[in-house]
PDB file of C-alpha atoms in Angstrom:
ATOM      1  CA  MET A   1      -6.748 122.186 127.421  1.00  0.00           C
ATOM      2  CA  ARG A   2      -8.238 121.456 130.813  1.00  0.00           C
ATOM      3  CA  ASN A   3      -9.264 117.953 131.815  1.00  0.00           C
ATOM      4  CA  GLY A   4     -13.025 117.774 132.092  1.00  0.00           C
ATOM      5  CA  LEU A   5     -16.431 116.994 130.654  1.00  0.00           C
ATOM      6  CA  TYR A   6     -17.398 119.034 127.578  1.00  0.00           C
ATOM      7  CA  SER A   7     -20.528 119.488 125.482  1.00  0.00           C
ATOM      8  CA  LEU A   8     -19.943 118.712 121.796  1.00  0.00           C
ATOM      9  CA  HIS A   9     -21.820 120.077 118.761  1.00  0.00           C
ATOM     10  CA  MET A  10     -20.771 119.627 115.135  1.00  0.00           C
ATOM     11  CA  HIS A  11     -22.093 119.925 111.609  1.00  0.00           C
ATOM     12  CA  MET A  12     -20.883 118.175 108.490  1.00  0.00           C
ATOM     13  CA  LEU A  13     -19.562 120.289 105.607  1.00  0.00           C
ATOM     14  CA  ASP A  14     -18.928 119.560 101.901  1.00  0.00           C
ATOM     15  CA  GLY A  15     -22.639 119.642 101.030  1.00  0.00           C
ATOM     16  CA  VAL A  16     -23.507 116.772 103.384  1.00  0.00           C
ATOM     17  CA  LYS A  17     -26.487 117.253 105.687  1.00  0.00           C
ATOM     18  CA  GLY A  18     -25.494 115.890 109.052  1.00  0.00           C
ATOM     19  CA  ARG A  19     -24.921 116.944 112.629  1.00  0.00           C
ATOM     20  CA  ASP A  20     -24.199 115.434 115.997  1.00  0.00           C
ATOM     21  CA  SER A  21     -24.224 116.461 119.635  1.00  0.00           C
ATOM     22  CA  GLY A  22     -22.973 114.699 122.711  1.00  0.00           C
ATOM     23  CA  VAL A  23     -20.435 114.887 125.489  1.00  0.00           C
ATOM     24  CA  ILE A  24     -16.704 114.325 125.536  1.00  0.00           C
ATOM     25  CA  ILE A  25     -14.330 113.690 128.426  1.00  0.00           C
ATOM     26  CA  LEU A  26     -10.794 115.026 127.988  1.00  0.00           C
ATOM     27  CA  ARG A  27      -8.160 113.722 130.379  1.00  0.00           C
ATOM     28  CA  ASP A  28      -4.397 113.901 129.992  1.00  0.00           C
ATOM     29  CA  GLY A  29      -4.343 113.418 126.226  1.00  0.00           C
ATOM     30  CA  MET A  30      -7.164 110.859 126.026  1.00  0.00           C
ATOM     31  CA  LEU A  31     -10.703 111.545 124.852  1.00  0.00           C
ATOM     32  CA  ILE A  32     -13.832 109.477 125.334  1.00  0.00           C
ATOM     33  CA  GLY A  33     -17.225 110.675 124.222  1.00  0.00           C
ATOM     34  CA  GLY A  34     -20.593 109.857 122.822  1.00  0.00           C
ATOM     35  CA  GLY A  35     -24.264 110.470 122.678  1.00  0.00           C
ATOM     36  CA  PRO A  36     -27.490 108.532 122.241  1.00  0.00           C
ATOM     37  CA  TYR A  37     -26.322 106.669 119.089  1.00  0.00           C
ATOM     38  CA  PHE A  38     -22.519 106.879 118.779  1.00  0.00           C
ATOM     39  CA  TRP A  39     -19.394 106.562 120.959  1.00  0.00           C
ATOM     40  CA  SER A  40     -15.840 107.758 120.271  1.00  0.00           C
ATOM     41  CA  ILE A  41     -12.384 107.189 121.723  1.00  0.00           C
ATOM     42  CA  GLY A  42      -9.102 108.839 120.803  1.00  0.00           C
ATOM     43  CA  THR A  43      -6.103 110.971 121.721  1.00  0.00           C
ATOM     44  CA  TYR A  44      -5.123 114.639 121.552  1.00  0.00           C
ATOM     45  CA  THR A  45      -2.238 116.997 122.210  1.00  0.00           C
ATOM     46  CA  ALA A  46      -2.630 120.602 123.337  1.00  0.00           C
ATOM     47  CA  GLY A  47      -0.490 123.643 123.988  1.00  0.00           C
ATOM     48  CA  ASP A  48      -0.346 127.425 123.542  1.00  0.00           C
ATOM     49  CA  GLY A  49      -4.055 127.712 122.733  1.00  0.00           C
ATOM     50  CA  SER A  50      -4.167 125.087 119.989  1.00  0.00           C
ATOM     51  CA  TRP A  51      -4.923 121.388 119.986  1.00  0.00           C
ATOM     52  CA  LYS A  52      -5.156 118.468 117.581  1.00  0.00           C
ATOM     53  CA  GLY A  53      -6.031 114.823 117.724  1.00  0.00           C
ATOM     54  CA  GLU A  54      -7.700 111.793 116.274  1.00  0.00           C
ATOM     55  CA  PHE A  55     -10.568 109.559 117.293  1.00  0.00           C
ATOM     56  CA  THR A  56     -12.528 106.516 116.176  1.00  0.00           C
ATOM     57  CA  THR A  57     -16.334 106.493 116.205  1.00  0.00           C
ATOM     58  CA  ASN A  58     -18.754 103.561 116.262  1.00  0.00           C
ATOM     59  CA  GLN A  59     -22.539 103.345 116.396  1.00  0.00           C
ATOM     60  CA  HIS A  60     -23.945 101.646 119.512  1.00  0.00           C
ATOM     61  CA  THR A  61     -27.704 102.114 118.976  1.00  0.00           C
ATOM     62  CA  PRO A  62     -29.768 102.218 115.762  1.00  0.00           C
ATOM     63  CA  LEU A  63     -31.415 105.531 114.881  1.00  0.00           C
ATOM     64  CA  PRO A  64     -35.152 105.542 115.723  1.00  0.00           C
ATOM     65  CA  ASP A  65     -36.141 107.146 112.399  1.00  0.00           C
ATOM     66  CA  ARG A  66     -36.015 104.412 109.760  1.00  0.00           C
ATOM     67  CA  PHE A  67     -35.622 107.078 107.041  1.00  0.00           C
ATOM     68  CA  ALA A  68     -32.570 108.688 108.669  1.00  0.00           C
ATOM     69  CA  ARG A  69     -29.235 107.385 107.452  1.00  0.00           C
ATOM     70  CA  PRO A  70     -26.179 107.596 109.684  1.00  0.00           C
ATOM     71  CA  LEU A  71     -23.191 108.993 107.770  1.00  0.00           C
ATOM     72  CA  ALA A  72     -21.090 106.015 108.762  1.00  0.00           C
ATOM     73  CA  GLY A  73     -23.761 103.475 107.853  1.00  0.00           C
ATOM     74  CA  GLY A  74     -22.917 101.386 110.897  1.00  0.00           C
ATOM     75  CA  GLN A  75     -19.188 101.165 110.098  1.00  0.00           C
ATOM     76  CA  GLU A  76     -16.244 102.355 112.184  1.00  0.00           C
ATOM     77  CA  VAL A  77     -15.087 105.866 111.221  1.00  0.00           C
ATOM     78  CA  THR A  78     -11.707 107.468 111.889  1.00  0.00           C
ATOM     79  CA  SER A  79     -11.428 111.259 112.223  1.00  0.00           C
ATOM     80  CA  GLY A  80      -8.693 113.820 112.709  1.00  0.00           C
ATOM     81  CA  PHE A  81      -9.074 117.391 113.963  1.00  0.00           C
ATOM     82  CA  SER A  82      -7.213 120.558 114.858  1.00  0.00           C
ATOM     83  CA  GLY A  83      -8.352 123.815 116.401  1.00  0.00           C
ATOM     84  CA  THR A  84      -8.030 126.348 119.175  1.00  0.00           C
ATOM     85  CA  PHE A  85      -9.117 126.573 122.803  1.00  0.00           C
ATOM     86  CA  THR A  86      -9.524 129.074 125.626  1.00  0.00           C
ATOM     87  CA  ASP A  87     -10.234 128.545 129.322  1.00  0.00           C
ATOM     88  CA  ASP A  88     -13.883 127.630 128.757  1.00  0.00           C
ATOM     89  CA  GLU A  89     -14.398 126.561 125.127  1.00  0.00           C
ATOM     90  CA  ALA A  90     -12.758 125.040 122.079  1.00  0.00           C
ATOM     91  CA  GLU A  91     -13.338 124.915 118.332  1.00  0.00           C
ATOM     92  CA  VAL A  92     -12.129 122.272 115.925  1.00  0.00           C
ATOM     93  CA  PHE A  93     -12.261 121.613 112.228  1.00  0.00           C
ATOM     94  CA  GLY A  94     -11.734 118.059 111.122  1.00  0.00           C
ATOM     95  CA  THR A  95     -12.137 115.324 108.581  1.00  0.00           C
ATOM     96  CA  SER A  96     -13.737 111.903 108.904  1.00  0.00           C
ATOM     97  CA  LEU A  97     -12.860 109.014 106.626  1.00  0.00           C
ATOM     98  CA  VAL A  98     -16.038 107.101 105.778  1.00  0.00           C
ATOM     99  CA  GLY A  99     -15.104 104.194 103.553  1.00  0.00           C
ATOM    100  CA  THR A 100     -13.162 105.844 100.719  1.00  0.00           C
ATOM    101  CA  ARG A 101     -14.803 109.252 101.165  1.00  0.00           C
ATOM    102  CA  SER A 102     -13.559 112.044 103.402  1.00  0.00           C
ATOM    103  CA  LEU A 103     -16.102 114.366 105.040  1.00  0.00           C
ATOM    104  CA  ALA A 104     -15.272 117.636 106.790  1.00  0.00           C
ATOM    105  CA  PHE A 105     -16.902 118.763 110.050  1.00  0.00           C
ATOM    106  CA  ALA A 106     -16.916 121.990 112.057  1.00  0.00           C
ATOM    107  CA  PRO A 107     -18.839 123.708 114.851  1.00  0.00           C
ATOM    108  CA  PRO A 108     -22.309 124.990 113.939  1.00  0.00           C
TER     109      PRO A 108
END
């Protein structure tokens, strides 16, 4: 996995309607990312076209739509992922632990 700035797009699975987009910086096993409402920090390992890692996400700005509900409800969320990568893109499938519930996510 090359160090760099990446565009991130994901959708929630398991019958949950949710999605997120943002950017992520990968550098020597560390990841930092975010978007207009959330930020994340974590670690990853990569080799032979596959990678895996974990990250923690927090909300930094309230959503502008008062009827929209963030999946995390303002609480810190821990996620794990694994997937594959090539020279110019990567895919991951992962799980986030929100309270006592686990929610799966994947690319759109």
